[in-house]
Coordinates of N, CA and C and ligand atoms in Angstrom, one line a residue:
M751 N 1.6 74.2 -56.6 CA 1.3 73.0 -56.2 C 2.5 71.9 -56.5
S752 N 2.3 71.3 -55.5 CA 3.2 69.9 -55.5 C 2.2 69.2 -56.3
G753 N 2.8 68.6 -57.2 CA 2.3 67.9 -58.0 C 0.4 68.2 -58.5
Q754 N 0.0 67.6 -59.7 CA -1.8 67.8 -60.0 C -2.6 66.7 -59.7
T755 N -2.0 65.7 -58.4 CA -2.9 64.2 -58.7 C -4.1 65.2 -57.9
L756 N -4.2 67.0 -57.1 CA -5.4 67.1 -57.0 C -6.8 66.8 -57.7
P757 N -7.6 66.8 -57.9 CA -8.0 66.6 -56.0 C -8.5 65.2 -55.3
G758 N -7.8 65.5 -55.8 CA -7.5 64.3 -55.0 C -8.6 64.6 -53.7
A759 N -12.7 54.0 -21.7 CA -13.2 54.8 -21.1 C -13.8 54.1 -20.1
N760 N -13.1 55.1 -20.2 CA -13.6 54.7 -18.6 C -15.5 55.8 -19.9
A761 N -15.4 54.5 -20.7 CA -16.8 55.3 -21.5 C -17.5 55.2 -20.0
P762 N -18.8 56.0 -20.7 CA -19.8 56.1 -19.9 C -19.8 54.5 -19.7
A763 N -19.0 53.6 -19.0 CA -19.3 52.3 -18.7 C -20.4 52.1 -19.3
T764 N -21.2 51.7 -18.8 CA -22.9 50.9 -19.5 C -24.0 51.7 -19.4
P765 N -24.9 52.1 -20.3 CA -25.6 52.4 -19.7 C -26.2 52.5 -19.0
G766 N -26.4 53.9 -18.2 CA -27.4 53.4 -16.8 C -27.0 52.6 -15.4
G767 N -27.4 52.0 -14.7 CA -26.8 51.4 -13.3 C -27.4 51.7 -12.3
A768 N -26.2 52.0 -11.3 CA -27.5 52.5 -9.7 C -27.4 54.0 -9.7
A769 N -28.1 54.4 -9.4 CA -27.8 56.0 -8.6 C -27.3 55.7 -7.0
P770 N -27.1 56.9 -6.7 CA -25.6 57.0 -5.1 C -27.5 56.1 -4.3
G771 N -28.3 56.2 -4.5 CA -29.2 55.1 -3.5 C -29.1 54.2 -3.7
G772 N -29.0 53.3 -4.7 CA -28.7 52.2 -5.4 C -30.2 52.2 -6.5
T773 N -30.3 53.1 -6.7 CA -32.5 52.6 -7.7 C -31.7 52.2 -8.7
P774 N -32.2 51.5 -9.6 CA -31.5 51.5 -11.0 C -32.1 52.8 -11.3
Q775 N -31.8 52.9 -12.8 CA -31.7 54.6 -13.4 C -31.7 53.4 -14.8
P776 N -33.0 54.6 -15.6 CA -33.3 53.9 -16.9 C -31.6 54.5 -18.0
A777 N -31.6 53.8 -18.9 CA -29.7 53.8 -19.8 C -30.7 55.2 -20.4
P778 N -30.3 55.9 -20.8 CA -30.1 57.6 -21.5 C -29.9 56.9 -22.9
A779 N -31.4 57.7 -23.6 CA -31.6 57.4 -25.0 C -30.5 58.4 -25.8
K780 N -29.5 57.1 -26.4 CA -28.3 57.6 -27.3 C -28.1 56.7 -28.5
A781 N -28.1 57.5 -29.7 CA -27.6 57.2 -30.8 C -25.8 56.7 -30.7
T782 N -26.0 55.9 -30.4 CA -24.6 55.5 -29.7 C -24.0 54.0 -30.4
T783 N -25.4 53.3 -31.3 CA -25.3 51.8 -31.2 C -24.4 52.0 -32.8
P784 N -23.0 50.8 -32.6 CA -22.6 50.7 -33.8 C -22.7 51.1 -35.1
A785 N -24.1 50.1 -35.1 CA -24.3 50.6 -36.9 C -25.2 51.6 -36.8
A786 N -25.7 52.7 -35.6 CA -25.6 54.2 -35.8 C -24.4 55.0 -36.9
L787 N -23.3 54.4 -36.0 CA -22.7 55.7 -36.1 C -21.1 55.0 -36.7
V788 N -20.7 53.9 -36.6 CA -19.7 52.9 -38.0 C -20.6 51.3 -38.2
S789 N -20.3 51.7 -39.7 CA -20.5 51.0 -40.5 C -19.8 49.2 -40.4
E790 N -20.0 48.2 -40.5 CA -19.7 46.9 -40.2 C -19.0 47.1 -40.7
A791 N -17.7 47.5 -42.2 CA -16.4 47.6 -42.3 C -16.2 48.0 -41.6
G792 N -16.6 49.4 -40.8 CA -16.2 50.2 -39.8 C -15.5 49.7 -39.1
M793 N -16.6 49.2 -38.4 CA -16.3 47.9 -37.4 C -14.9 47.0 -37.2
Q794 N -15.1 46.4 -38.8 CA -14.4 45.4 -39.1 C -12.6 45.8 -39.1
R795 N -12.6 47.6 -39.0 CA -11.2 48.0 -39.4 C -11.3 48.6 -37.9
F796 N -12.0 48.8 -37.3 CA -11.4 48.8 -35.6 C -10.7 48.0 -34.8
A797 N -11.2 46.8 -34.8 CA -11.0 45.4 -34.4 C -9.2 45.4 -35.4
R798 N -9.2 45.5 -36.6 CA -7.9 45.3 -36.9 C -6.9 46.2 -36.8
E799 N -7.4 47.0 -35.8 CA -6.4 48.1 -35.7 C -6.1 48.5 -33.8
V800 N -7.5 47.8 -33.4 CA -6.6 47.2 -32.0 C -6.0 46.0 -31.6
A801 N -6.6 44.8 -33.2 CA -5.6 43.8 -32.7 C -3.6 44.3 -33.0
K802 N -3.6 45.0 -33.5 CA -2.7 45.1 -33.6 C -1.0 45.4 -32.0
Y803 N -2.2 46.1 -31.3 CA -1.6 46.4 -29.6 C -1.6 45.4 -28.5
P804 N -1.3 45.2 -28.1 CA -1.8 44.0 -26.5 C -2.8 44.5 -26.4
P805 N -3.5 43.8 -25.4 CA -5.1 44.0 -25.0 C -5.2 45.0 -23.7
E806 N -3.9 45.8 -22.8 CA -4.1 46.4 -22.2 C -3.1 47.7 -22.7
Q807 N -3.2 47.8 -23.7 CA -2.9 49.0 -25.0 C -4.0 49.6 -25.8
K808 N -5.1 49.0 -25.9 CA -6.1 48.9 -26.9 C -5.5 50.5 -27.0
Q809 N -5.9 51.4 -26.3 CA -6.4 52.8 -26.6 C -5.9 53.5 -27.1
S810 N -4.4 53.0 -27.7 CA -3.0 53.3 -28.9 C -4.2 53.1 -30.6
A811 N -4.9 52.8 -30.1 CA -5.4 52.5 -31.9 C -6.7 54.2 -31.7
V812 N -6.6 55.1 -30.6 CA -7.5 55.9 -30.8 C -7.5 56.6 -31.8
M813 N -6.5 57.0 -32.8 CA -6.3 58.1 -34.0 C -7.2 57.4 -35.1
A814 N -6.2 55.6 -34.8 CA -7.3 55.0 -36.1 C -8.0 55.0 -36.0
C815 N -8.5 55.0 -35.0 CA -10.7 55.0 -34.8 C -11.3 56.2 -35.2
L816 N -10.5 57.2 -34.9 CA -11.2 58.2 -35.1 C -11.0 58.4 -36.1
A817 N -9.9 58.3 -37.2 CA -9.7 58.4 -39.0 C -11.1 57.2 -39.6
I818 N -11.0 56.3 -39.0 CA -12.1 56.0 -39.6 C -13.4 56.3 -39.2
V819 N -13.5 57.0 -38.2 CA -15.0 57.6 -37.8 C -15.5 58.5 -39.2
Q820 N -13.9 59.4 -39.1 CA -13.6 60.6 -40.5 C -14.4 60.4 -41.9
Q821 N -13.6 59.2 -42.7 CA -14.1 59.0 -43.9 C -14.9 58.6 -43.4
E822 N -16.5 57.8 -43.1 CA -17.3 57.6 -42.3 C -18.4 58.0 -42.7
R823 N -17.6 59.7 -41.5 CA -18.8 60.2 -41.3 C -18.4 61.8 -42.2
G824 N -17.2 61.6 -42.1 CA -17.0 63.0 -42.5 C -16.2 64.2 -41.5
W825 N -16.9 63.5 -40.3 CA -16.2 64.7 -39.2 C -16.3 64.1 -38.2
I826 N -15.9 63.8 -36.9 CA -15.8 63.5 -35.6 C -17.2 64.6 -35.0
S827 N -18.6 64.1 -34.4 CA -18.9 64.2 -33.6 C -18.9 63.9 -32.0
E828 N -19.8 64.5 -30.9 CA -19.5 64.3 -29.8 C -20.3 62.9 -29.1
Q829 N -20.9 62.4 -30.0 CA -21.1 61.1 -29.6 C -20.2 59.8 -30.3
S830 N -20.1 60.6 -31.7 CA -18.5 59.2 -32.6 C -17.2 59.4 -31.0
E831 N -17.1 60.5 -30.1 CA -16.3 60.4 -29.0 C -16.3 59.0 -28.1
E832 N -17.5 59.1 -28.3 CA -18.4 58.5 -26.2 C -18.3 57.7 -27.6
F833 N -18.7 57.0 -28.5 CA -18.7 55.8 -29.2 C -16.9 55.2 -29.6
V834 N -16.1 56.0 -29.7 CA -14.6 54.8 -29.9 C -14.3 55.2 -28.0
A835 N -14.9 55.8 -27.7 CA -13.9 56.1 -25.7 C -14.3 54.5 -25.5
R836 N -15.9 54.3 -25.8 CA -16.8 52.8 -24.9 C -15.7 51.9 -25.4
Y837 N -15.3 51.9 -26.9 CA -15.1 50.4 -27.6 C -14.0 50.5 -27.1
L838 N -13.0 51.7 -27.5 CA -11.6 51.4 -26.6 C -11.6 51.5 -24.9
G839 N -12.6 51.4 -24.2 CA -12.4 51.8 -22.9 C -11.6 52.8 -22.2
M840 N -11.5 53.5 -22.7 CA -10.9 55.3 -22.0 C -12.2 56.1 -21.8
P841 N -11.6 56.9 -21.3 CA -12.1 58.5 -20.6 C -13.2 58.9 -22.4
T842 N -13.8 58.9 -22.1 CA -14.5 60.3 -23.5 C -13.6 61.7 -23.4
I843 N -13.3 62.0 -22.3 CA -12.6 63.5 -22.7 C -10.8 63.2 -23.4
A844 N -10.2 61.8 -23.0 CA -9.1 61.5 -23.3 C -9.8 61.4 -25.2
V845 N -10.6 61.0 -25.4 CA -10.5 61.2 -26.6 C -10.7 62.1 -27.2
H846 N -11.4 63.0 -27.1 CA -11.7 64.3 -27.2 C -10.5 65.5 -27.8
E847 N -9.6 64.8 -26.4 CA -8.2 65.5 -26.2 C -8.2 65.2 -28.0
V848 N -7.9 63.9 -28.0 CA -7.2 63.9 -29.3 C -7.8 64.7 -30.6
T849 N -8.7 64.5 -30.3 CA -9.8 64.9 -31.6 C -9.6 66.3 -31.7
T850 N -9.4 67.3 -30.5 CA -9.3 68.4 -30.6 C -7.8 69.0 -30.7
F851 N -7.1 68.1 -30.7 CA -5.1 68.1 -30.7 C -4.9 68.7 -32.0
Y852 N -5.5 67.5 -33.0 CA -4.6 67.6 -34.2 C -5.9 68.1 -35.8
N853 N -5.3 68.9 -36.2 CA -6.1 69.7 -37.4 C -7.1 68.8 -38.3
M854 N -6.3 67.3 -38.3 CA -6.9 66.7 -39.0 C -8.3 66.3 -39.0
Y855 N -9.0 66.1 -38.0 CA -9.9 66.1 -37.3 C -10.9 67.1 -37.3
N856 N -11.9 67.1 -38.0 CA -12.8 67.5 -38.2 C -14.6 67.9 -36.9
Q857 N -14.2 68.7 -36.6 CA -15.3 69.0 -34.8 C -16.1 68.8 -35.3
Q858 N -16.7 69.5 -37.0 CA -17.8 69.7 -37.6 C -18.0 69.4 -38.9
P859 N -19.6 69.5 -39.6 CA -19.0 68.8 -41.1 C -18.4 70.2 -41.8
V860 N -17.6 69.2 -43.0 CA -17.1 70.4 -43.8 C -16.7 70.2 -45.0
G861 N -16.3 71.1 -46.1 CA -16.8 71.4 -47.3 C -16.4 69.9 -48.3
R862 N -16.5 69.5 -49.3 CA -16.0 68.4 -50.7 C -14.6 68.7 -50.2
F863 N -13.8 70.6 -50.1 CA -12.7 70.8 -50.2 C -12.5 71.4 -48.7
K864 N -11.3 70.8 -47.9 CA -11.0 71.2 -46.6 C -9.2 72.4 -46.8
L865 N -9.4 73.2 -47.2 CA -8.4 74.1 -47.3 C -7.1 74.6 -46.0
N866 N -6.6 73.6 -45.7 CA -6.0 73.9 -44.5 C -4.3 75.3 -45.3
V867 N -4.3 76.7 -44.4 CA -3.1 77.4 -44.9 C -2.6 77.8 -43.8
C868 N -1.1 76.9 -43.9 CA -0.7 77.2 -42.7 C 0.1 78.8 -41.8
T869 N -0.2 79.2 -41.0 CA -0.5 80.8 -40.6 C 1.0 80.5 -39.1
N870 N 1.7 79.9 -39.2 CA 3.2 80.2 -38.4 C 3.7 80.6 -38.9
L871 N 5.2 81.3 -38.5 CA 5.7 82.5 -38.3 C 6.6 81.9 -40.0
P872 N 7.2 81.3 -40.2 CA 7.9 81.2 -41.1 C 6.6 81.3 -42.6
C873 N 5.8 80.6 -42.4 CA 5.0 80.9 -43.5 C 4.2 82.3 -43.9
Q874 N 4.2 82.4 -42.0 CA 3.7 84.1 -42.1 C 4.6 85.3 -42.9
L875 N 6.2 85.4 -42.4 CA 7.0 85.8 -43.2 C 7.1 86.2 -44.7
R876 N 6.4 84.9 -45.6 CA 5.8 84.9 -46.5 C 4.7 84.6 -47.2
D877 N 3.8 85.5 -46.9 CA 2.3 85.8 -47.1 C 1.3 84.9 -47.2
G878 N 1.9 83.6 -45.8 CA 1.2 83.2 -45.3 C -0.4 83.5 -45.2
Q879 N -0.3 84.3 -44.0 CA -1.4 85.4 -43.6 C -2.6 85.7 -44.8
L880 N -1.5 86.2 -45.6 CA -2.0 87.4 -47.2 C -2.9 86.3 -48.1
A881 N -2.4 84.8 -48.0 CA -2.7 83.9 -49.0 C -3.8 83.1 -48.4
L882 N -4.2 83.2 -46.4 CA -5.3 82.7 -46.0 C -5.9 83.8 -46.3
E883 N -6.4 85.0 -46.1 CA -7.0 86.1 -46.5 C -7.6 85.8 -47.6
H884 N -6.4 86.0 -49.3 CA -7.3 85.6 -50.2 C -8.2 84.2 -50.2
L885 N -7.8 83.2 -50.2 CA -8.3 82.1 -50.3 C -9.7 82.7 -49.5
C886 N -10.0 83.6 -48.4 CA -11.2 83.4 -47.7 C -12.3 84.8 -48.6
T887 N -11.4 85.4 -49.2 CA -12.1 87.0 -50.0 C -12.3 86.2 -50.9
R888 N -11.9 85.3 -51.8 CA -12.1 84.2 -53.0 C -13.4 83.4 -53.2
L889 N -13.2 82.8 -51.8 CA -14.8 81.6 -52.1 C -15.9 82.5 -51.1
G890 N -15.4 83.8 -50.6 CA -16.5 84.7 -49.3 C -16.6 84.3 -48.4
V891 N -16.0 83.5 -47.3 CA -15.8 83.4 -45.7 C -15.6 83.5 -45.2
E892 N -15.9 83.0 -43.8 CA -14.7 84.0 -43.3 C -13.8 82.4 -42.5
E893 N -12.5 83.1 -41.8 CA -11.9 81.9 -41.6 C -12.4 80.6 -40.9
G894 N -11.9 79.0 -41.0 CA -13.4 78.4 -40.2 C -14.5 78.4 -41.1
G895 N -15.1 79.1 -41.9 CA -16.0 78.4 -42.4 C -16.6 77.8 -43.6
T896 N -17.3 77.1 -44.3 CA -17.9 76.7 -45.8 C -17.9 77.5 -46.4
T897 N -18.2 77.5 -47.6 CA -19.1 78.1 -48.7 C -20.4 77.5 -48.7
A898 N -21.2 78.7 -49.4 CA -22.8 78.0 -49.2 C -23.1 77.1 -49.8
D899 N -22.4 77.1 -51.1 CA -22.8 75.1 -51.7 C -21.7 74.3 -51.6
G900 N -21.5 74.1 -49.6 CA -20.5 73.0 -49.7 C -19.5 72.3 -49.7
L901 N -18.9 73.0 -50.6 CA -17.6 72.9 -51.6 C -16.2 72.9 -50.8
F902 N -16.1 74.3 -50.4 CA -14.6 74.7 -49.4 C -14.8 75.4 -48.6
T903 N -14.2 74.0 -47.3 CA -14.0 75.0 -46.4 C -13.0 75.3 -45.8
V904 N -12.5 76.6 -45.6 CA -10.5 77.7 -45.2 C -10.9 77.0 -43.8
Q905 N -9.2 76.8 -43.1 CA -8.7 76.6 -42.3 C -7.6 77.1 -42.0
K906 N -7.4 78.3 -41.1 CA -5.8 78.2 -41.2 C -5.6 76.5 -40.0
S907 N -4.0 76.8 -40.1 CA -3.0 75.7 -39.7 C -2.2 76.1 -39.1
E908 N -1.6 74.8 -38.4 CA 0.0 74.8 -37.2 C 0.8 74.9 -38.6
C909 N 2.1 74.4 -38.4 CA 3.1 74.4 -39.2 C 2.4 73.2 -40.0
L910 N 2.8 73.0 -41.3 CA 2.4 71.7 -41.5 C 4.2 71.0 -42.2
G911 N 5.3 71.7 -41.5 CA 6.2 71.0 -41.9 C 7.0 71.1 -43.3
A912 N 6.8 72.1 -44.1 CA 7.2 72.3 -44.9 C 7.5 73.9 -45.4
C913 N 8.4 74.1 -44.5 CA 8.4 75.6 -43.9 C 9.5 76.4 -45.4
A914 N 10.1 75.5 -45.7 CA 11.0 76.2 -47.6 C 9.9 76.1 -48.6
D915 N 8.4 75.9 -48.6 CA 7.9 76.3 -49.6 C 6.7 77.1 -49.3
A916 N 7.2 78.2 -48.5 CA 6.2 79.0 -47.5 C 5.6 79.8 -49.1
P917 N 4.6 80.3 -49.1 CA 3.3 79.5 -48.0 C 2.7 78.6 -48.3
V918 N 1.9 77.8 -47.5 CA 1.6 76.0 -48.0 C 0.6 75.9 -47.1
M919 N 0.3 75.1 -48.5 CA -1.5 75.0 -47.6 C -2.0 73.1 -47.9
L920 N -2.6 72.9 -47.4 CA -2.8 71.1 -47.3 C -4.2 71.7 -48.0
V921 N -4.9 70.0 -48.8 CA -6.2 70.0 -49.1 C -6.3 68.4 -49.3
N922 N -7.9 68.2 -48.0 CA -8.2 67.6 -47.1 C -7.3 66.6 -47.1
D923 N -6.3 67.0 -45.7 CA -5.5 66.8 -45.3 C -4.4 65.6 -45.7
R924 N -4.7 65.9 -46.9 CA -3.2 65.0 -47.5 C -2.6 65.7 -49.2
Q925 N -3.1 66.9 -49.5 CA -2.2 67.1 -50.9 C -1.7 68.0 -50.2
M926 N 0.0 68.3 -50.0 CA 0.5 69.4 -49.8 C 0.8 70.1 -51.3
C927 N 0.6 71.6 -51.3 CA 1.2 72.5 -51.9 C 1.8 73.7 -51.6
S928 N 2.7 73.6 -52.6 CA 3.9 74.6 -51.7 C 3.4 76.0 -52.3
F929 N 4.2 76.6 -52.0 CA 4.6 78.6 -52.8 C 3.3 78.8 -53.5
M930 N 2.4 79.4 -52.6 CA 0.8 79.4 -52.7 C 0.7 80.9 -53.0
T931 N 1.2 81.8 -54.2 CA 0.7 82.8 -54.1 C -0.9 82.8 -54.3
P932 N -1.2 83.5 -54.7 CA -2.7 84.5 -55.1 C -2.8 83.6 -56.0
E933 N -1.6 83.9 -57.1 CA -2.4 83.4 -58.7 C -2.7 81.9 -58.8
R934 N -2.1 81.4 -57.8 CA -1.4 79.6 -57.3 C -2.9 79.2 -57.0
L935 N -3.4 79.8 -55.8 CA -4.7 79.6 -55.2 C -5.8 79.4 -55.9
D936 N -6.0 80.6 -56.7 CA -6.7 81.3 -57.7 C -7.0 80.3 -58.7
E937 N -6.0 79.0 -59.6 CA -5.9 78.0 -59.9 C -6.1 76.7 -59.1
L938 N -6.4 76.6 -57.9 CA -6.9 75.6 -57.1 C -8.0 75.8 -56.7
V939 N -8.1 76.9 -56.0 CA -9.6 76.4 -56.6 C -10.7 76.1 -57.3
A940 N -10.0 77.0 -58.8 CA -11.1 76.6 -60.0 C -10.6 75.1 -60.7
M941 N -9.6 74.5 -59.9 CA -9.3 73.2 -60.5 C -10.2 72.2 -59.5
L942 N -10.3 72.3 -58.5 CA -11.4 71.5 -57.6 C -12.5 71.8 -58.1
A943 N -12.9 73.1 -57.9 CA -14.3 73.4 -58.4 C -15.1 72.4 -59.5
S944 N -14.1 72.2 -60.9 CA -14.2 71.8 -62.0 C -13.9 69.7 -61.9
H945 N -13.6 70.1 -61.3 CA -13.3 68.3 -60.4 C -15.2 67.8 -59.5
A946 N -14.9 69.2 -58.8 CA -16.7 68.6 -58.2 C -17.6 68.6 -59.2
V947 N -17.8 69.4 -60.6 CA -18.8 69.8 -61.0 C -18.5 68.4 -62.3
I948 N -17.1 67.4 -62.2 CA -17.5 66.2 -63.0 C -17.5 65.3 -61.9
E949 N -17.7 65.1 -60.5 CA -17.9 64.1 -59.4 C -19.2 64.2 -59.8
R950 N -20.1 65.5 -60.3 CA -21.7 65.4 -59.5 C -22.2 64.6 -60.9
A951 N -21.6 64.8 -62.1 CA -21.5 64.5 -63.3 C -22.1 63.2 -63.4
A952 N -20.4 62.4 -62.3 CA -20.3 60.8 -63.0 C -21.7 59.8 -62.6
Ligands
FES1941 S1 5.2 77.6 -41.1 FE1 4.7 76.8 -42.6 S2 4.8 75.1 -43.1 FE2 6.2 74.9 -41.3

């Protein structure tokens, strides 16, 4: 492990509008109000991110806004994508493309610790697949799954940019772990589980 610091739219425009025949339609009932999806502090952070760009380029804040949503809610739901799209004045599908392109955005709830094991070729040549399989076996989950206690989610990832340290993995999208042999993986899991116990007791 590198270091021991672990653990560490056009929017659906306005709801409603007129049907082809001109008959006003009722607004769809969706829980997409700022209060339901993003805290007041989060909305202030949204505004600060948008302010970094010219008004006509506010869509450039999409990654930052998605990161804020994930920090607050743990994952990016369809409703969250719709909300961000509406806020930035861009198509919801464009937001969804960002969410699904980057590993760091969770498209479903994940465990306290998200473990991403690189399975690209350089890591594969140095037992990256073995590392992934060992982790899954050790935790009793399929790749992409979360342990029953909600502590760990195991996913494979694309190249993490540290091929010389293969096999490599990332914890919670932030902490890079290098040379992850089965023994080191077991140590890591034990350390994270211990940390979770301390967290719960605090
Ligand atoms: S291939 Fe695994 S870090 Fe590059």
